[in-house]
Amino acid sequence: MSENKDQKFVYDFTEGNRDLKDLLGGKGANLAEMTNLGLPVPPGFTITTEACKVYLESGTAPAELREEVSAHLAALEAKMGKKLGQSDDPLLVSVRSGAKFSMPGMMDTVLNIGLSDDSVKGLAAQAGNERFAWDSYRRLIQMFGKTVLDVDGELFEEALDEAKAAKKVTVDTDLDAADLKKLVTRFKKIVAKQAGRDFPQDAREQLDLAVEAVFNSWNTDRAKLYRRQERIPSDLGTAVNVCSMVFGNLGPDSGTGVAFTRDPASGHAGVYGDYLQNAQGEDVVAGIRNTVPLADLETIDKASYDQLMTTMTTLENHYKDLCDIEFTIERGQLWMLQTRVGKRTAGAAFRIATQLVDQGLITEAEALQRVTGHQLAQLMFPRFDEDAKTALLGRGIAASPGAAVGKAVFDSYTAVKWSRSGEKVILIRRETNPDDLDGMIASEGILTSRGGKTSHAAVVARGMGKTCVCGAEELDVDTKRRRMTVGETVIEEGDVVSIDGSTGKVYLGEVPVVPSPVVEYFEGRMHAGADDADELVAAVHRIMAYADRVRRLRVRANADNAEDALRARRFGAQGIGLCRTEHMFLGERRELVERLILADTDEEREAALSALLPLQKKDFVELFEAMDGLPVTVRLLDPPLHEFLPDITELSVRVALAESRKDANENDLRLLQAVHKLHEQNPMLGLRGVRLGLVIPGLFKMQVRAIAEAAAERKNAKGDPRAEIMVPLVGTVQELEIVRDEAVQVIAEVEAATGTNLKLSIGTMIELPRAALTAAQIAEAAQFFSFGTNDLTQTVWGFSRDDVEASFFTAYLEKGIFGVSPFETIDKDGVGSLVRHAVKQGRATRPDLKLGVCGEHGGDPESVHFFHEVGLDYVSCSPFRIPVARLEAGRAAAEAKGSDSR
Ligand code: ADP
Ligand code: MG
Ligand code: MG
């Protein structure tokens, strides 16, 4: 903690740099970076996240902080030639929160700190502009009142509206100095009444209170919710930036704007942003007046425009990435107020990464780090069918891609309520604010009638990967009456709408969806090299090719039939890591399974098994053919037998009815007996996996024979079958030995009979803690391990997935017991450490032991990195996740390489 004597809690902008995000937060680190690049940043300093941590832990700011702030403030005052709040010529500052990761819910910035009844006059005199001074002062009281003193912001808005109404004007710029002066009096009264204290007239007190409020905002509900959602640790704390003010509200030669260094949706070069004259701070994104496109700045103020363009180029070349920026022009002088590597859509991430490679700014290895498996997964979402007959309602800005269909709701509460009861909803608002976060999470998509690409809805939706269309101005949204009107059409709450976050189009009713071009490409129906190839597809192709080149992990598919196997192959699978055989016992074959279970004599059992054998064999022949030349791991039967029998209640009723009619069916009676006998309290921990194989004579042998005969048939047809036999749910090496010995014998028989050498390998799943713990012994009998991380997670945690996910997982997630479900991302500390142990022990026994994973974690980005790190040979996942696994395996390898050479 603060034991370190040399620890410094305050850094001047000139002292920091962009690598100090942990300490200075993202905003502070980048302000420092821009300062050091020689860009025009208003001077200031940053209070570190460490100071915030001390405050949050102990309830008070560290003792040294006050002095350090005084020293830095004094230096700032000296530099600016005026003192904070000085009555004849006040230095004013903004107090801005800024954590390592930008997040909603943190305190809003307070501008114009240092103004008081006294210094407002000094400011007016200095600027020669009375209106400006009073406008700045009313903004301070409003922002300070709302964010620091917790006064309901609506009260100020209402007062402002009344002032405008009284004057019969519509925009704030039409209020003159006298109006604003009256408004200040009004605002101060609101503060006094609501906060129970006067608005502080002492500048330093204003500063200190604002800093403390920033610290406290770390723990607002909204911030906490967002951190959980985004898996941001809850103990990072936020930094606070104190920045000398520059003024965009000094008149028409001043203004404020936001911009991207390139189009955040397509990555194309160009001028993207919004500008608002005679405005301060958030005015530009708040939608209070109409902004102009950034390109118009060229005619408004050519010199500033040119300087801004050069600055953006400087930033892009320096950060080697798309940046977003905030700037202010004060009487023709450009000031940079913020920059960061900009958020972007999934598609833009791929395009921008390859564009930057082409520009020579980054290497292919770096490009690979600029995209994620989550983004790739997003690009594989279906899209709206362009040929479908649609009723276009209007068009807004394509803010975050995807095709979302749902019932219209007009407030966050309804969105949450309806989605809880299973409805798909589209949240429609004029614009969103942080209070809408819950509703946004609950919705399929978000639609707003105001705001641009940089509005709250757009930025947050992009971050969440939610479909969003914003600024659809034709839509007249009436949240009070819960409806929107578009021309003649009225859309009531509950009416279905479809929104396309890739085109910005809004439709009435449900529009059918079609597969994404990226999926078409993976399917081989679209070629990346073709002339008309989609730019996006070409970018994906390039990055995937690079990932495939550098990855060490192989990627296999979980597939049970030839069709899935073929698709998996098209998606880049290098084999099958898990072929479940249970479905091969369903449908018409169920009856054969019943006969097997009911068999009283060896003959009856043999008869049932030999009826199953050719069916099983046929399944395998097809599968081996589809995966010719690549490994196919076949898992012997795993689920409890009762899953193949009729439902106990249903059967009981049937038998009871028959008995009452005195025509009891002999077979049903026997079946019922069997069902009772096989009924288990905890089927997950009962008679299943290898245990079945050991107590049902002949079952596993039949399966092994089917595999071996299928392989022999493929061999004799000049194929290249590479089957691997996998025994499930082994807990001790003895179980495996028995099954293995039988299997070896069966295989030898088949080989002799068919004149083949099948080279079948035999291995086991590691899905019980005991198996992992005794991996050294188990490896004696296994040629490969495949970690069944689903069951391993269940058995390590001692909970069954089906039961817990629905009952208490949300509570656990809310309480932060885990940030993400351990079924989604592998629990590295618990389950992961068993995997690590088993890998080490297994390889110690058998150095050439092949290691893989076949749980759903095999397709989860974070888990793939873990499996790379522990040294598995492959991951196996559902066919659709294969591209994601390939990409992440490449990223993991490139990352590891990068950190080695550093
Ligand atoms: P956010 O994280 O919400 O973007 P910021 O701290 O960046 O919050 O600021 C809110 C608004 O105030 C932005 O438009 C920003 O450019 C503006 N702003 C912040 N500090 C100053 C300053 N010192 N002078 C002028 N405008 C400022
Ligand atoms: Mg900002
Ligand atoms: Mg299992």
JSON list of N, CA and C in Angstrom, two decimals, residues 163-206:
[
{"chain": "A", "resi": 163, "resn": "ALA", "atom": "N", "xyz": [-36.27, 29.56, -18.00]},
{"chain": "A", "resi": 163, "resn": "ALA", "atom": "CA", "xyz": [-35.62, 30.82, -18.39]},
{"chain": "A", "resi": 163, "resn": "ALA", "atom": "C", "xyz": [-35.75, 31.03, -19.89]},
{"chain": "A", "resi": 164, "resn": "LYS", "atom": "N", "xyz": [-35.58, 29.93, -20.65]},
{"chain": "A", "resi": 164, "resn": "LYS", "atom": "CA", "xyz": [-35.70, 30.04, -22.11]},
{"chain": "A", "resi": 164, "resn": "LYS", "atom": "C", "xyz": [-37.15, 30.36, -22.49]},
{"chain": "A", "resi": 165, "resn": "ALA", "atom": "N", "xyz": [-38.06, 29.66, -21.82]},
{"chain": "A", "resi": 165, "resn": "ALA", "atom": "CA", "xyz": [-39.48, 29.87, -22.13]},
{"chain": "A", "resi": 165, "resn": "ALA", "atom": "C", "xyz": [-39.89, 31.31, -21.83]},
{"chain": "A", "resi": 166, "resn": "ALA", "atom": "N", "xyz": [-39.42, 31.82, -20.67]},
{"chain": "A", "resi": 166, "resn": "ALA", "atom": "CA", "xyz": [-39.77, 33.18, -20.27]},
{"chain": "A", "resi": 166, "resn": "ALA", "atom": "C", "xyz": [-39.34, 34.17, -21.34]},
{"chain": "A", "resi": 167, "resn": "LYS", "atom": "N", "xyz": [-38.21, 33.84, -21.99]},
{"chain": "A", "resi": 167, "resn": "LYS", "atom": "CA", "xyz": [-37.68, 34.74, -23.01]},
{"chain": "A", "resi": 167, "resn": "LYS", "atom": "C", "xyz": [-38.18, 34.40, -24.41]},
{"chain": "A", "resi": 168, "resn": "LYS", "atom": "N", "xyz": [-38.98, 33.32, -24.46]},
{"chain": "A", "resi": 168, "resn": "LYS", "atom": "CA", "xyz": [-39.48, 32.82, -25.75]},
{"chain": "A", "resi": 168, "resn": "LYS", "atom": "C", "xyz": [-38.34, 32.48, -26.71]},
{"chain": "A", "resi": 169, "resn": "VAL", "atom": "N", "xyz": [-37.29, 31.87, -26.19]},
{"chain": "A", "resi": 169, "resn": "VAL", "atom": "CA", "xyz": [-36.21, 31.40, -27.07]},
{"chain": "A", "resi": 169, "resn": "VAL", "atom": "C", "xyz": [-36.06, 29.89, -26.86]},
{"chain": "A", "resi": 170, "resn": "THR", "atom": "N", "xyz": [-35.36, 29.24, -27.80]},
{"chain": "A", "resi": 170, "resn": "THR", "atom": "CA", "xyz": [-35.28, 27.79, -27.70]},
{"chain": "A", "resi": 170, "resn": "THR", "atom": "C", "xyz": [-33.89, 27.27, -27.36]},
{"chain": "A", "resi": 171, "resn": "VAL", "atom": "N", "xyz": [-32.86, 28.04, -27.68]},
{"chain": "A", "resi": 171, "resn": "VAL", "atom": "CA", "xyz": [-31.52, 27.52, -27.38]},
{"chain": "A", "resi": 171, "resn": "VAL", "atom": "C", "xyz": [-30.83, 28.36, -26.31]},
{"chain": "A", "resi": 172, "resn": "ASP", "atom": "N", "xyz": [-29.91, 27.70, -25.61]},
{"chain": "A", "resi": 172, "resn": "ASP", "atom": "CA", "xyz": [-29.25, 28.35, -24.48]},
{"chain": "A", "resi": 172, "resn": "ASP", "atom": "C", "xyz": [-28.45, 29.58, -24.91]},
{"chain": "A", "resi": 173, "resn": "THR", "atom": "N", "xyz": [-27.95, 29.55, -26.16]},
{"chain": "A", "resi": 173, "resn": "THR", "atom": "CA", "xyz": [-27.12, 30.68, -26.60]},
{"chain": "A", "resi": 173, "resn": "THR", "atom": "C", "xyz": [-27.94, 31.97, -26.74]},
{"chain": "A", "resi": 174, "resn": "ASP", "atom": "N", "xyz": [-29.26, 31.84, -26.74]},
{"chain": "A", "resi": 174, "resn": "ASP", "atom": "CA", "xyz": [-30.09, 33.03, -26.84]},
{"chain": "A", "resi": 174, "resn": "ASP", "atom": "C", "xyz": [-30.31, 33.74, -25.50]},
{"chain": "A", "resi": 175, "resn": "LEU", "atom": "N", "xyz": [-29.82, 33.12, -24.45]},
{"chain": "A", "resi": 175, "resn": "LEU", "atom": "CA", "xyz": [-29.93, 33.79, -23.14]},
{"chain": "A", "resi": 175, "resn": "LEU", "atom": "C", "xyz": [-28.76, 34.77, -23.00]},
{"chain": "A", "resi": 176, "resn": "ASP", "atom": "N", "xyz": [-29.05, 35.97, -22.54]},
{"chain": "A", "resi": 176, "resn": "ASP", "atom": "CA", "xyz": [-27.96, 36.94, -22.40]},
{"chain": "A", "resi": 176, "resn": "ASP", "atom": "C", "xyz": [-27.44, 36.98, -20.97]},
{"chain": "A", "resi": 177, "resn": "ALA", "atom": "N", "xyz": [-26.46, 37.84, -20.76]},
{"chain": "A", "resi": 177, "resn": "ALA", "atom": "CA", "xyz": [-25.78, 37.89, -19.47]},
{"chain": "A", "resi": 177, "resn": "ALA", "atom": "C", "xyz": [-26.77, 38.09, -18.31]},
{"chain": "A", "resi": 178, "resn": "ALA", "atom": "N", "xyz": [-27.72, 38.98, -18.52]},
{"chain": "A", "resi": 178, "resn": "ALA", "atom": "CA", "xyz": [-28.67, 39.26, -17.44]},
{"chain": "A", "resi": 178, "resn": "ALA", "atom": "C", "xyz": [-29.50, 38.02, -17.12]},
{"chain": "A", "resi": 179, "resn": "ASP", "atom": "N", "xyz": [-29.95, 37.31, -18.18]},
{"chain": "A", "resi": 179, "resn": "ASP", "atom": "CA", "xyz": [-30.71, 36.08, -17.96]},
{"chain": "A", "resi": 179, "resn": "ASP", "atom": "C", "xyz": [-29.88, 35.08, -17.18]},
{"chain": "A", "resi": 180, "resn": "LEU", "atom": "N", "xyz": [-28.64, 34.95, -17.58]},
{"chain": "A", "resi": 180, "resn": "LEU", "atom": "CA", "xyz": [-27.78, 33.95, -16.97]},
{"chain": "A", "resi": 180, "resn": "LEU", "atom": "C", "xyz": [-27.47, 34.29, -15.52]},
{"chain": "A", "resi": 181, "resn": "LYS", "atom": "N", "xyz": [-27.35, 35.58, -15.27]},
{"chain": "A", "resi": 181, "resn": "LYS", "atom": "CA", "xyz": [-27.10, 36.04, -13.92]},
{"chain": "A", "resi": 181, "resn": "LYS", "atom": "C", "xyz": [-28.27, 35.65, -13.03]},
{"chain": "A", "resi": 182, "resn": "LYS", "atom": "N", "xyz": [-29.49, 35.84, -13.56]},
{"chain": "A", "resi": 182, "resn": "LYS", "atom": "CA", "xyz": [-30.67, 35.45, -12.79]},
{"chain": "A", "resi": 182, "resn": "LYS", "atom": "C", "xyz": [-30.68, 33.94, -12.57]},
{"chain": "A", "resi": 183, "resn": "LEU", "atom": "N", "xyz": [-30.26, 33.24, -13.61]},
{"chain": "A", "resi": 183, "resn": "LEU", "atom": "CA", "xyz": [-30.25, 31.78, -13.54]},
{"chain": "A", "resi": 183, "resn": "LEU", "atom": "C", "xyz": [-29.28, 31.32, -12.45]},
{"chain": "A", "resi": 184, "resn": "VAL", "atom": "N", "xyz": [-28.15, 32.02, -12.33]},
{"chain": "A", "resi": 184, "resn": "VAL", "atom": "CA", "xyz": [-27.17, 31.67, -11.30]},
{"chain": "A", "resi": 184, "resn": "VAL", "atom": "C", "xyz": [-27.81, 31.79, -9.92]},
{"chain": "A", "resi": 185, "resn": "THR", "atom": "N", "xyz": [-28.53, 32.87, -9.71]},
{"chain": "A", "resi": 185, "resn": "THR", "atom": "CA", "xyz": [-29.20, 33.05, -8.42]},
{"chain": "A", "resi": 185, "resn": "THR", "atom": "C", "xyz": [-30.16, 31.89, -8.16]},
{"chain": "A", "resi": 186, "resn": "ARG", "atom": "N", "xyz": [-30.90, 31.56, -9.19]},
{"chain": "A", "resi": 186, "resn": "ARG", "atom": "CA", "xyz": [-31.85, 30.47, -9.10]},
{"chain": "A", "resi": 186, "resn": "ARG", "atom": "C", "xyz": [-31.14, 29.13, -8.78]},
{"chain": "A", "resi": 187, "resn": "PHE", "atom": "N", "xyz": [-30.07, 28.88, -9.51]},
{"chain": "A", "resi": 187, "resn": "PHE", "atom": "CA", "xyz": [-29.30, 27.65, -9.32]},
{"chain": "A", "resi": 187, "resn": "PHE", "atom": "C", "xyz": [-28.75, 27.56, -7.90]},
{"chain": "A", "resi": 188, "resn": "LYS", "atom": "N", "xyz": [-28.27, 28.69, -7.40]},
{"chain": "A", "resi": 188, "resn": "LYS", "atom": "CA", "xyz": [-27.69, 28.67, -6.04]},
{"chain": "A", "resi": 188, "resn": "LYS", "atom": "C", "xyz": [-28.77, 28.34, -5.02]},
{"chain": "A", "resi": 189, "resn": "LYS", "atom": "N", "xyz": [-29.97, 28.83, -5.29]},
{"chain": "A", "resi": 189, "resn": "LYS", "atom": "CA", "xyz": [-31.08, 28.52, -4.38]},
{"chain": "A", "resi": 189, "resn": "LYS", "atom": "C", "xyz": [-31.39, 27.02, -4.43]},
{"chain": "A", "resi": 190, "resn": "ILE", "atom": "N", "xyz": [-31.38, 26.49, -5.63]},
{"chain": "A", "resi": 190, "resn": "ILE", "atom": "CA", "xyz": [-31.66, 25.05, -5.77]},
{"chain": "A", "resi": 190, "resn": "ILE", "atom": "C", "xyz": [-30.63, 24.26, -4.94]},
{"chain": "A", "resi": 191, "resn": "VAL", "atom": "N", "xyz": [-29.36, 24.64, -5.09]},
{"chain": "A", "resi": 191, "resn": "VAL", "atom": "CA", "xyz": [-28.30, 23.93, -4.35]},
{"chain": "A", "resi": 191, "resn": "VAL", "atom": "C", "xyz": [-28.56, 24.04, -2.85]},
{"chain": "A", "resi": 192, "resn": "ALA", "atom": "N", "xyz": [-28.78, 25.26, -2.40]},
{"chain": "A", "resi": 192, "resn": "ALA", "atom": "CA", "xyz": [-28.95, 25.46, -0.95]},
{"chain": "A", "resi": 192, "resn": "ALA", "atom": "C", "xyz": [-30.09, 24.61, -0.42]},
{"chain": "A", "resi": 193, "resn": "LYS", "atom": "N", "xyz": [-31.19, 24.59, -1.17]},
{"chain": "A", "resi": 193, "resn": "LYS", "atom": "CA", "xyz": [-32.36, 23.85, -0.71]},
{"chain": "A", "resi": 193, "resn": "LYS", "atom": "C", "xyz": [-32.12, 22.33, -0.76]},
{"chain": "A", "resi": 194, "resn": "GLN", "atom": "N", "xyz": [-31.59, 21.86, -1.88]},
{"chain": "A", "resi": 194, "resn": "GLN", "atom": "CA", "xyz": [-31.47, 20.42, -2.08]},
{"chain": "A", "resi": 194, "resn": "GLN", "atom": "C", "xyz": [-30.29, 19.81, -1.33]},
{"chain": "A", "resi": 195, "resn": "ALA", "atom": "N", "xyz": [-29.17, 20.54, -1.29]},
{"chain": "A", "resi": 195, "resn": "ALA", "atom": "CA", "xyz": [-27.96, 19.96, -0.71]},
{"chain": "A", "resi": 195, "resn": "ALA", "atom": "C", "xyz": [-27.83, 20.33, 0.76]},
{"chain": "A", "resi": 196, "resn": "GLY", "atom": "N", "xyz": [-28.66, 21.27, 1.21]},
{"chain": "A", "resi": 196, "resn": "GLY", "atom": "CA", "xyz": [-28.58, 21.69, 2.61]},
{"chain": "A", "resi": 196, "resn": "GLY", "atom": "C", "xyz": [-27.30, 22.44, 2.92]},
{"chain": "A", "resi": 197, "resn": "ARG", "atom": "N", "xyz": [-26.67, 22.97, 1.90]},
{"chain": "A", "resi": 197, "resn": "ARG", "atom": "CA", "xyz": [-25.50, 23.81, 2.11]},
{"chain": "A", "resi": 197, "resn": "ARG", "atom": "C", "xyz": [-25.39, 24.76, 0.93]},
{"chain": "A", "resi": 198, "resn": "ASP", "atom": "N", "xyz": [-24.68, 25.86, 1.15]},
{"chain": "A", "resi": 198, "resn": "ASP", "atom": "CA", "xyz": [-24.51, 26.80, 0.05]},
{"chain": "A", "resi": 198, "resn": "ASP", "atom": "C", "xyz": [-23.49, 26.27, -0.94]},
{"chain": "A", "resi": 199, "resn": "PHE", "atom": "N", "xyz": [-23.62, 26.73, -2.16]},
{"chain": "A", "resi": 199, "resn": "PHE", "atom": "CA", "xyz": [-22.60, 26.41, -3.14]},
{"chain": "A", "resi": 199, "resn": "PHE", "atom": "C", "xyz": [-21.28, 27.01, -2.65]},
{"chain": "A", "resi": 200, "resn": "PRO", "atom": "N", "xyz": [-20.21, 26.21, -2.54]},
{"chain": "A", "resi": 200, "resn": "PRO", "atom": "CA", "xyz": [-18.96, 26.70, -1.93]},
{"chain": "A", "resi": 200, "resn": "PRO", "atom": "C", "xyz": [-18.35, 27.84, -2.75]},
{"chain": "A", "resi": 201, "resn": "GLN", "atom": "N", "xyz": [-18.03, 28.90, -2.08]},
{"chain": "A", "resi": 201, "resn": "GLN", "atom": "CA", "xyz": [-17.43, 30.05, -2.76]},
{"chain": "A", "resi": 201, "resn": "GLN", "atom": "C", "xyz": [-15.91, 29.96, -2.78]},
{"chain": "A", "resi": 202, "resn": "ASP", "atom": "N", "xyz": [-15.36, 29.09, -1.95]},
{"chain": "A", "resi": 202, "resn": "ASP", "atom": "CA", "xyz": [-13.90, 28.96, -1.88]},
{"chain": "A", "resi": 202, "resn": "ASP", "atom": "C", "xyz": [-13.42, 28.00, -2.96]},
{"chain": "A", "resi": 203, "resn": "ALA", "atom": "N", "xyz": [-12.52, 28.49, -3.81]},
{"chain": "A", "resi": 203, "resn": "ALA", "atom": "CA", "xyz": [-12.09, 27.71, -4.97]},
{"chain": "A", "resi": 203, "resn": "ALA", "atom": "C", "xyz": [-11.43, 26.39, -4.56]},
{"chain": "A", "resi": 204, "resn": "ARG", "atom": "N", "xyz": [-10.58, 26.45, -3.55]},
{"chain": "A", "resi": 204, "resn": "ARG", "atom": "CA", "xyz": [-9.88, 25.23, -3.16]},
{"chain": "A", "resi": 204, "resn": "ARG", "atom": "C", "xyz": [-10.86, 24.21, -2.58]},
{"chain": "A", "resi": 205, "resn": "GLU", "atom": "N", "xyz": [-11.85, 24.72, -1.88]},
{"chain": "A", "resi": 205, "resn": "GLU", "atom": "CA", "xyz": [-12.86, 23.80, -1.35]},
{"chain": "A", "resi": 205, "resn": "GLU", "atom": "C", "xyz": [-13.61, 23.12, -2.50]},
{"chain": "A", "resi": 206, "resn": "GLN", "atom": "N", "xyz": [-13.91, 23.91, -3.52]},
{"chain": "A", "resi": 206, "resn": "GLN", "atom": "CA", "xyz": [-14.57, 23.32, -4.70]},
{"chain": "A", "resi": 206, "resn": "GLN", "atom": "C", "xyz": [-13.71, 22.19, -5.27]}
]
